[in-house]
Amino acid sequence: MLANKCIVVGVSGGIAAYKAAEVVSRLVKLGAEVHVIMTESAQKFIAPLTFQTLSRQRVVTCMWDEPKEWEVQHVALADKADAFLIAPATANIIGKIANGIADDMLSTTVMATSAPVIMAPAMNVHMYANPVVQDNIGKLARLGVHFVEPGVGLLACGYSGKGRLAEVEEIINKVVAVVNSCQDLAGKKVLVTAGPTREVIDPVRFISNRSTGKMGYAIARAARERGAEVVLVSGPTNLDAPAGVQVIQVGAALEMYQQVQEHYPDAHVVIKSAAVADYRPKEVSDRKVKKKEGDLTIELERNPDILLELGQNKGDKILVGFAAETNDLVAYARDKITRKNLDFIVANDVTQPGAGFGADTNIVKLLFPGGQIEELPQLTKDQVANVILDKVVGLINKV
Ligand code: CTP
């Protein structure tokens, strides 16, 4: 998967530095030429010899070594890299790179590279939560740095929480995805909606649905990785914002409607994976509704159909809808393509195991206006996201 690719791995000084040995070993096994640059503090945790043996390359440990060849080393590696991975990335190296400080071989080489940069942060839970660190991560993400988020668990410092280096598997997957991803959505603005909406009854109650937002977040993340500018209008979910994506949190369908309308004019692509409530309570009580004798009736009124309205003003935009059904999947999905004027629709039967709300996988059919149907096998939501985006790119290129 990484044959003929050069990956430069920066190892900075945290206890997770030992896990970078496994990362380097896996990258080499995937066929990559791997060059390791270690910071001075990384060398306190693990010996350069470990990386030298695993990568079968000389490890760069200092800016001031006698050059072995006549080339400026930090520029040579910066130019050679197909991707630059920093794992673990400490708060210090993140802060330096975010603020343009180049005072050692690692920070200098990163600054000189035009290859995609991937960082896998690892640090104490409070350091990771520190607003300064979060600001630096946000700044780098906006500049296009890819992040592999730390995991949650028991940390070496004794605390429990978010800060543990992501699993090696996850880091490798990210490197492979970044190296092999084409920036085929560069220059395009993609508007994605995700999650459920919440229709308020009173200050303590609402009507909602089982959507978790996983599919929409996967689409937003994949579109960003493929170079798009992404705005994600999200109903309430428990998911972390994908790096580099502008996330707008909303509650009710009417708020989603407003935000989508605002970002629609300059969007090239709209993917509406949100499960929007079709109705809202006609009256919202500003006090908690108290129980009384007998039954309670809540009168509902219609919400706007956001996608239907977008379809009426489609222009040359690409519109993708979703249809989550429990029966008559194809018939309902076909009707939605026509009624909402869509380029295609992603349909899934939510009663099927491996396809429903909250699952990490999905089993979908793609239906097109001409009547064609493409049935996909059970895939991860990340894979489904990329298939959807492949179709979108195909349509963009056809225009
Ligand atoms: N949708 C929307 N606004 C709504 C309802 C749905 O934008 N008020 C969008 C969804 O985001 C999805 C598509 O329309 O992309 C289909 O949603 P779905 O709820 O399956 O369809 P409805 O048109 O609401 O039809 P029904 O509830 O009768 O199945």
Short mmCIF file of C-alpha atoms and ligand atoms in Angstrom, two decimals:
data_model
loop_
_atom_site.label_atom_id
_atom_site.label_comp_id
_atom_site.label_asym_id
_atom_site.label_seq_id
_atom_site.Cartn_x
_atom_site.Cartn_y
_atom_site.Cartn_z
CA MET A 1 0.00 0.00 0.00
CA LEU A 2 2.97 2.32 0.46
CA ALA A 3 5.36 0.96 -2.16
CA ASN A 4 7.65 3.67 -3.61
CA LYS A 5 6.45 6.15 -1.01
CA CYS A 6 8.72 8.01 1.35
CA ILE A 7 7.35 8.67 4.81
CA VAL A 8 9.27 10.88 7.19
CA VAL A 9 8.38 10.08 10.79
CA GLY A 10 9.05 12.70 13.43
CA VAL A 11 9.26 11.34 16.97
CA SER A 12 8.93 13.89 19.74
CA GLY A 13 9.56 13.42 23.44
CA GLY A 14 6.71 11.70 25.21
CA ILE A 15 6.36 8.32 26.84
CA ALA A 16 4.42 7.14 23.77
CA ALA A 17 7.66 7.45 21.75
CA TYR A 18 8.15 3.71 22.20
CA LYS A 19 4.93 3.09 20.26
CA ALA A 20 6.44 4.94 17.29
CA ALA A 21 8.72 1.91 16.85
CA GLU A 22 5.68 -0.20 15.97
CA VAL A 23 4.42 2.54 13.64
CA VAL A 24 7.77 2.63 11.79
CA SER A 25 7.89 -1.15 11.57
CA ARG A 26 4.36 -1.27 10.07
CA LEU A 27 5.15 1.47 7.55
CA VAL A 28 8.26 -0.43 6.41
CA LYS A 29 6.21 -3.63 6.07
CA LEU A 30 3.76 -1.75 3.84
CA GLY A 31 6.64 -0.99 1.48
CA ALA A 32 7.49 2.58 2.48
CA GLU A 33 10.96 4.07 2.68
CA VAL A 34 10.91 5.50 6.19
CA HIS A 35 13.19 8.18 7.58
CA VAL A 36 13.01 8.99 11.26
CA ILE A 37 13.81 12.35 12.82
CA MET A 38 13.97 12.37 16.62
CA THR A 39 13.88 15.38 18.90
CA GLU A 40 16.41 15.53 21.69
CA SER A 41 13.81 14.65 24.31
CA ALA A 42 12.52 11.71 22.27
CA GLN A 43 16.00 10.22 22.59
CA LYS A 44 15.58 10.19 26.38
CA PHE A 45 12.65 7.76 25.93
CA ILE A 46 13.91 5.48 23.17
CA ALA A 47 17.24 4.94 21.46
CA PRO A 48 17.78 6.03 17.84
CA LEU A 49 19.23 2.58 17.20
CA THR A 50 15.74 1.08 17.51
CA PHE A 51 14.46 3.23 14.66
CA GLN A 52 17.64 2.80 12.66
CA THR A 53 17.23 -0.98 12.82
CA LEU A 54 13.51 -0.92 11.98
CA SER A 55 13.77 1.63 9.17
CA ARG A 56 17.14 0.48 7.88
CA GLN A 57 18.00 4.17 7.51
CA ARG A 58 20.20 6.49 9.45
CA VAL A 59 18.13 8.31 12.08
CA VAL A 60 18.41 12.09 12.18
CA THR A 61 18.97 13.24 15.74
CA CYS A 62 20.68 16.59 15.47
CA MET A 63 20.84 19.61 13.17
CA TRP A 64 24.55 19.99 13.51
CA ASP A 65 25.86 16.53 12.57
CA GLU A 66 28.55 16.38 9.91
CA PRO A 67 26.64 15.93 6.63
CA LYS A 68 27.05 12.47 5.12
CA GLU A 69 26.23 13.67 1.62
CA TRP A 70 26.48 17.06 0.07
CA GLU A 71 22.88 18.11 0.45
CA VAL A 72 21.10 20.23 3.00
CA GLN A 73 19.53 17.51 5.08
CA HIS A 74 16.37 19.17 6.36
CA VAL A 75 15.53 20.29 2.83
CA ALA A 76 16.41 16.92 1.31
CA LEU A 77 14.04 15.00 3.62
CA ALA A 78 11.36 17.69 3.36
CA ASP A 79 11.42 17.38 -0.43
CA LYS A 80 11.61 13.62 -0.48
CA ALA A 81 8.61 13.03 1.79
CA ASP A 82 5.30 11.87 0.34
CA ALA A 83 3.90 12.34 3.81
CA PHE A 84 5.21 13.61 7.09
CA LEU A 85 3.98 11.89 10.24
CA ILE A 86 4.67 13.15 13.75
CA ALA A 87 3.91 10.43 16.30
CA PRO A 88 3.78 11.07 19.15
CA ALA A 89 3.24 14.80 18.73
CA THR A 90 3.75 16.52 22.08
CA ALA A 91 2.13 19.82 23.07
CA ASN A 92 5.57 21.36 22.56
CA ILE A 93 6.13 20.29 18.95
CA ILE A 94 2.50 21.15 18.07
CA GLY A 95 2.98 24.59 19.62
CA LYS A 96 6.25 25.18 17.79
CA ILE A 97 4.91 24.21 14.39
CA ALA A 98 1.67 26.17 14.90
CA ASN A 99 3.68 29.25 15.69
CA GLY A 100 6.43 29.04 13.11
CA ILE A 101 9.28 28.11 15.43
CA ALA A 102 11.98 26.03 13.77
CA ASP A 103 14.73 25.42 16.29
CA ASP A 104 15.54 21.76 15.82
CA MET A 105 15.74 19.27 12.99
CA LEU A 106 12.11 18.10 13.28
CA SER A 107 10.44 21.52 13.39
CA THR A 108 12.79 22.82 10.67
CA THR A 109 12.10 19.93 8.31
CA VAL A 110 8.30 20.13 8.81
CA MET A 111 8.45 23.82 8.01
CA ALA A 112 10.30 23.10 4.77
CA THR A 113 7.99 20.36 3.52
CA SER A 114 5.12 20.68 1.10
CA ALA A 115 4.06 17.06 1.74
CA PRO A 116 0.86 16.45 3.73
CA VAL A 117 1.51 16.47 7.47
CA ILE A 118 -0.21 14.08 9.88
CA MET A 119 0.05 14.50 13.64
CA ALA A 120 -0.86 11.97 16.29
CA PRO A 121 -0.92 13.93 19.56
CA ALA A 122 -0.18 12.24 22.87
CA MET A 123 0.04 14.02 26.18
CA ASN A 124 -1.45 14.43 29.61
CA VAL A 125 -5.25 14.85 29.61
CA HIS A 126 -5.12 18.38 31.01
CA MET A 127 -2.43 19.45 28.57
CA TYR A 128 -4.55 18.16 25.69
CA ALA A 129 -7.60 20.02 27.00
CA ASN A 130 -5.60 23.22 27.53
CA PRO A 131 -7.17 25.94 25.33
CA VAL A 132 -3.73 26.99 24.08
CA VAL A 133 -3.01 23.46 22.83
CA GLN A 134 -6.52 23.21 21.35
CA ASP A 135 -6.02 26.57 19.63
CA ASN A 136 -2.76 25.36 18.12
CA ILE A 137 -4.39 22.13 16.93
CA GLY A 138 -7.32 24.11 15.47
CA LYS A 139 -4.94 26.45 13.67
CA LEU A 140 -2.92 23.60 12.17
CA ALA A 141 -6.09 21.73 11.17
CA ARG A 142 -7.37 24.82 9.35
CA LEU A 143 -4.03 24.98 7.55
CA GLY A 144 -4.54 21.42 6.35
CA VAL A 145 -2.63 19.33 8.90
CA HIS A 146 -4.34 15.98 9.44
CA PHE A 147 -4.82 14.80 13.01
CA VAL A 148 -5.22 11.31 14.40
CA GLU A 149 -7.03 12.05 17.61
CA PRO A 150 -5.69 10.66 20.86
CA GLY A 151 -7.61 7.88 22.55
CA VAL A 152 -9.25 7.91 25.94
CA GLY A 153 -7.82 5.71 28.68
CA LEU A 154 -5.39 5.41 31.52
CA LEU A 155 -2.40 7.64 30.81
CA ALA A 156 1.19 7.07 31.87
CA CYS A 157 0.93 10.11 34.16
CA GLY A 158 -1.69 8.25 36.21
CA TYR A 159 -4.64 10.30 35.00
CA SER A 160 -7.43 8.82 32.99
CA GLY A 161 -8.86 10.68 29.99
CA LYS A 162 -8.13 11.79 26.46
CA GLY A 163 -4.45 12.00 25.59
CA ARG A 164 -3.25 8.48 24.85
CA LEU A 165 -1.58 8.03 21.46
CA ALA A 166 -4.12 6.67 18.96
CA GLU A 167 -3.90 2.97 18.14
CA VAL A 168 -1.08 2.10 15.73
CA GLU A 169 -3.68 0.69 13.31
CA GLU A 170 -5.51 4.01 13.22
CA ILE A 171 -2.29 5.95 12.60
CA ILE A 172 -1.27 3.64 9.76
CA ASN A 173 -4.75 3.83 8.19
CA LYS A 174 -4.55 7.61 8.25
CA VAL A 175 -1.10 7.67 6.63
CA VAL A 176 -2.25 5.27 3.91
CA ALA A 177 -5.43 7.29 3.32
CA VAL A 178 -3.56 10.58 3.12
CA VAL A 179 -0.79 9.28 0.86
CA ASN A 180 -3.20 7.58 -1.50
CA SER A 181 -5.91 10.21 -1.40
CA CYS A 182 -6.21 12.48 -4.31
CA GLN A 183 -7.26 16.04 -3.62
CA ASP A 184 -10.12 15.64 -6.07
CA LEU A 185 -12.44 17.98 -4.15
CA ALA A 186 -9.90 20.82 -3.83
CA GLY A 187 -11.53 24.17 -4.51
CA LYS A 188 -15.05 22.86 -3.85
CA LYS A 189 -17.31 23.78 -0.96
CA VAL A 190 -19.23 20.82 0.40
CA LEU A 191 -22.16 21.36 2.75
CA VAL A 192 -23.06 18.31 4.84
CA THR A 193 -25.89 17.88 7.34
CA ALA A 194 -25.79 15.19 10.00
CA GLY A 195 -27.52 13.83 13.05
CA PRO A 196 -31.06 14.17 14.32
CA THR A 197 -33.00 17.33 15.04
CA ARG A 198 -34.67 18.11 18.35
CA GLU A 199 -38.14 19.55 18.35
CA VAL A 200 -38.79 21.17 21.68
CA ILE A 201 -42.00 20.51 23.63
CA ASP A 202 -41.06 22.36 26.81
CA PRO A 203 -37.79 23.21 28.66
CA VAL A 204 -37.21 19.56 29.58
CA ARG A 205 -38.69 17.57 26.69
CA PHE A 206 -38.24 17.20 22.99
CA ILE A 207 -39.10 14.94 20.05
CA SER A 208 -36.13 13.46 18.22
CA ASN A 209 -34.98 10.30 16.42
CA ARG A 210 -32.28 7.62 16.60
CA SER A 211 -29.77 9.19 14.20
CA THR A 212 -26.26 9.43 15.73
CA GLY A 213 -24.67 11.49 12.95
CA LYS A 214 -21.90 8.93 12.25
CA MET A 215 -22.59 8.75 8.51
CA GLY A 216 -22.65 12.54 8.05
CA TYR A 217 -19.50 13.05 10.12
CA ALA A 218 -17.73 10.38 8.06
CA ILE A 219 -18.73 12.21 4.86
CA ALA A 220 -17.55 15.56 6.21
CA ARG A 221 -14.21 14.07 7.29
CA ALA A 222 -13.64 12.29 3.97
CA ALA A 223 -14.56 15.39 1.94
CA ARG A 224 -12.08 17.44 3.95
CA GLU A 225 -9.39 14.82 3.41
CA ARG A 226 -10.07 15.02 -0.31
CA GLY A 227 -9.37 18.75 -0.26
CA ALA A 228 -12.86 20.29 0.03
CA GLU A 229 -13.84 23.21 2.20
CA VAL A 230 -16.45 21.56 4.39
CA VAL A 231 -19.30 23.03 6.42
CA LEU A 232 -21.08 20.50 8.61
CA VAL A 233 -24.46 21.52 9.99
CA SER A 234 -25.01 19.07 12.79
CA GLY A 235 -27.90 18.23 15.03
CA PRO A 236 -27.06 17.07 18.59
CA THR A 237 -24.54 14.16 18.56
CA ASN A 238 -21.80 12.80 20.79
CA LEU A 239 -19.21 12.99 18.03
CA ASP A 240 -16.02 15.04 17.93
CA ALA A 241 -15.75 17.68 15.21
CA PRO A 242 -13.69 16.31 12.30
CA ALA A 243 -10.39 18.22 11.99
CA GLY A 244 -10.45 21.11 9.55
CA VAL A 245 -14.24 21.08 9.17
CA GLN A 246 -16.41 24.06 10.10
CA VAL A 247 -19.07 22.58 12.38
CA ILE A 248 -22.30 24.47 13.05
CA GLN A 249 -24.33 22.97 15.86
CA VAL A 250 -28.10 23.24 15.62
CA GLY A 251 -31.07 21.90 17.54
CA ALA A 252 -34.39 22.08 15.72
CA ALA A 253 -35.13 21.54 12.04
CA LEU A 254 -35.88 25.25 11.68
CA GLU A 255 -32.34 26.10 12.86
CA MET A 256 -30.90 23.55 10.45
CA TYR A 257 -33.02 25.09 7.70
CA GLN A 258 -31.64 28.58 8.46
CA GLN A 259 -28.00 27.47 8.53
CA VAL A 260 -28.32 25.39 5.36
CA GLN A 261 -29.94 28.33 3.55
CA GLU A 262 -27.09 30.57 4.67
CA HIS A 263 -24.34 28.28 3.35
CA TYR A 264 -26.18 27.09 0.24
CA PRO A 265 -25.43 29.94 -2.19
CA ASP A 266 -21.68 29.30 -2.47
CA ALA A 267 -21.78 25.50 -1.94
CA HIS A 268 -20.93 23.30 -4.92
CA VAL A 269 -22.16 20.10 -3.31
CA VAL A 270 -24.81 19.44 -0.64
CA ILE A 271 -25.08 16.07 1.07
CA LYS A 272 -28.09 15.85 3.38
CA SER A 273 -27.58 12.90 5.65
CA ALA A 274 -29.41 14.48 8.60
CA ALA A 275 -32.58 12.84 9.87
CA VAL A 276 -34.73 15.95 9.93
CA ALA A 277 -37.96 15.90 11.89
CA ASP A 278 -40.89 16.48 9.56
CA TYR A 279 -43.04 17.92 12.36
CA ARG A 280 -42.57 20.12 15.41
CA PRO A 281 -44.92 20.83 18.32
CA LYS A 282 -47.25 23.64 17.32
CA GLU A 283 -46.90 25.23 20.70
CA VAL A 284 -43.74 25.27 22.79
CA SER A 285 -44.40 25.71 26.47
CA ASP A 286 -41.90 27.92 28.30
CA ARG A 287 -42.70 26.01 31.49
CA LYS A 288 -42.53 22.30 32.13
CA VAL A 289 -45.84 20.74 31.13
CA LYS A 290 -47.48 19.17 34.22
CA LYS A 291 -49.42 15.95 34.05
CA LYS A 292 -53.18 16.02 34.41
CA GLU A 293 -55.95 13.46 34.49
CA GLY A 294 -56.50 11.72 31.16
CA ASP A 295 -54.51 11.72 27.95
CA LEU A 296 -52.32 14.45 26.53
CA THR A 297 -52.39 15.47 22.89
CA ILE A 298 -49.53 17.39 21.35
CA GLU A 299 -50.46 19.05 18.11
CA LEU A 300 -47.67 19.00 15.53
CA GLU A 301 -47.12 21.24 12.56
CA ARG A 302 -44.98 20.65 9.48
CA ASN A 303 -41.33 21.63 9.31
CA PRO A 304 -40.01 22.89 6.01
CA ASP A 305 -38.55 20.15 3.81
CA ILE A 306 -35.05 21.57 3.55
CA LEU A 307 -33.85 19.37 0.72
CA LEU A 308 -37.02 19.86 -1.30
CA GLU A 309 -36.46 23.62 -1.20
CA LEU A 310 -32.81 23.27 -2.18
CA GLY A 311 -33.88 21.11 -5.11
CA GLN A 312 -36.23 23.85 -6.31
CA ASN A 313 -33.25 26.18 -6.55
CA LYS A 314 -30.66 23.65 -7.70
CA GLY A 315 -28.74 25.51 -10.42
CA ASP A 316 -25.57 23.56 -11.18
CA LYS A 317 -25.13 22.33 -7.61
CA ILE A 318 -24.87 18.65 -6.83
CA LEU A 319 -27.54 17.48 -4.40
CA VAL A 320 -27.36 14.17 -2.61
CA GLY A 321 -30.16 12.96 -0.35
CA PHE A 322 -30.55 10.08 2.07
CA ALA A 323 -33.50 7.78 2.57
CA ALA A 324 -33.61 5.69 5.72
CA GLU A 325 -36.57 3.36 5.46
CA THR A 326 -38.02 0.28 7.09
CA ASN A 327 -40.00 -0.96 4.07
CA ASP A 328 -40.45 -0.34 0.33
CA LEU A 329 -36.95 1.14 0.27
CA VAL A 330 -36.49 1.44 -3.47
CA ALA A 331 -39.96 2.84 -4.21
CA TYR A 332 -39.71 5.50 -1.52
CA ALA A 333 -36.15 6.40 -2.48
CA ARG A 334 -37.09 6.75 -6.17
CA ASP A 335 -39.95 9.05 -5.26
CA LYS A 336 -37.58 11.25 -3.20
CA ILE A 337 -35.07 11.59 -6.07
CA THR A 338 -37.74 13.04 -8.34
CA ARG A 339 -39.64 15.08 -5.79
CA LYS A 340 -36.49 16.67 -4.35
CA ASN A 341 -34.64 17.01 -7.71
CA LEU A 342 -31.56 15.07 -6.57
CA ASP A 343 -28.47 13.87 -8.43
CA PHE A 344 -28.66 10.67 -6.46
CA ILE A 345 -29.93 9.25 -3.20
CA VAL A 346 -28.31 6.96 -0.65
CA ALA A 347 -30.91 4.51 0.59
CA ASN A 348 -30.66 2.12 3.49
CA ASP A 349 -33.02 -0.23 5.24
CA VAL A 350 -32.51 0.64 8.90
CA THR A 351 -33.95 -2.68 10.07
CA GLN A 352 -31.07 -4.62 8.46
CA PRO A 353 -28.29 -5.64 10.90
CA GLY A 354 -25.13 -3.64 10.14
CA ALA A 355 -27.06 -0.82 8.49
CA GLY A 356 -28.98 0.96 11.18
CA PHE A 357 -28.55 3.99 13.39
CA GLY A 358 -25.43 4.10 15.50
CA ALA A 359 -23.66 1.25 13.67
CA ASP A 360 -20.12 1.76 12.35
CA THR A 361 -21.10 0.04 9.12
CA ASN A 362 -23.80 0.63 6.59
CA ILE A 363 -25.42 -1.31 3.74
CA VAL A 364 -26.67 1.13 1.14
CA LYS A 365 -28.05 1.31 -2.35
CA LEU A 366 -27.29 4.31 -4.54
CA LEU A 367 -30.22 5.26 -6.78
CA PHE A 368 -29.88 7.60 -9.74
CA PRO A 369 -32.52 9.61 -11.62
CA GLY A 370 -32.18 7.43 -14.74
CA GLY A 371 -33.34 4.42 -12.72
CA GLN A 372 -29.92 2.81 -12.19
CA ILE A 373 -29.33 1.23 -8.80
CA GLU A 374 -25.93 0.39 -7.35
CA GLU A 375 -26.02 -1.99 -4.41
CA LEU A 376 -23.01 -1.75 -2.12
CA PRO A 377 -21.96 -4.53 0.26
CA GLN A 378 -21.66 -3.96 4.00
CA LEU A 379 -18.93 -1.32 4.35
CA THR A 380 -17.66 0.91 7.12
CA LYS A 381 -19.29 4.33 7.17
CA ASP A 382 -15.88 5.80 6.16
CA GLN A 383 -15.85 3.57 3.08
CA VAL A 384 -19.46 4.44 2.21
CA ALA A 385 -18.52 8.12 2.56
CA ASN A 386 -15.74 7.73 0.00
CA VAL A 387 -17.96 5.85 -2.46
CA ILE A 388 -20.52 8.68 -2.22
CA LEU A 389 -17.75 11.23 -2.82
CA ASP A 390 -16.41 9.21 -5.79
CA LYS A 391 -19.87 9.57 -7.38
CA VAL A 392 -19.94 13.29 -6.57
CA VAL A 393 -16.51 13.78 -8.18
CA GLY A 394 -17.72 11.83 -11.23
CA LEU A 395 -20.68 14.22 -11.55
CA ILE A 396 -18.48 17.31 -11.11
CA ASN A 397 -16.16 16.10 -13.85
CA LYS A 398 -19.11 15.38 -16.16
CA VAL A 399 -20.42 18.96 -15.95
N1 CTP B 1 -35.05 16.12 4.57
C1 CTP B 1 -34.97 17.48 4.71
N2 CTP B 1 -35.92 18.16 5.41
C2 CTP B 1 -36.96 17.51 5.96
C3 CTP B 1 -37.05 16.11 5.84
C4 CTP B 1 -36.07 15.44 5.13
O1 CTP B 1 -34.03 18.08 4.19
N3 CTP B 1 -37.88 18.19 6.64
C5 CTP B 1 -34.01 15.42 3.79
C6 CTP B 1 -33.19 14.44 4.59
O2 CTP B 1 -32.03 15.05 5.10
C7 CTP B 1 -32.86 13.37 3.57
C8 CTP B 1 -34.03 13.39 2.62
O3 CTP B 1 -34.65 14.67 2.80
O4 CTP B 1 -31.72 13.65 2.81
C9 CTP B 1 -35.05 12.31 2.86
O5 CTP B 1 -35.44 12.34 4.21
P1 CTP B 1 -36.60 11.38 4.77
O6 CTP B 1 -36.90 11.78 6.17
O7 CTP B 1 -36.23 9.98 4.46
O8 CTP B 1 -37.74 11.76 3.77
P2 CTP B 1 -39.01 12.65 3.83
O9 CTP B 1 -39.02 13.46 2.59
O10 CTP B 1 -39.14 13.35 5.12
O11 CTP B 1 -40.13 11.56 3.62
P3 CTP B 1 -40.84 10.57 4.66
O12 CTP B 1 -40.68 11.14 6.02
O13 CTP B 1 -42.23 10.55 4.18
O14 CTP B 1 -40.13 9.26 4.46
#
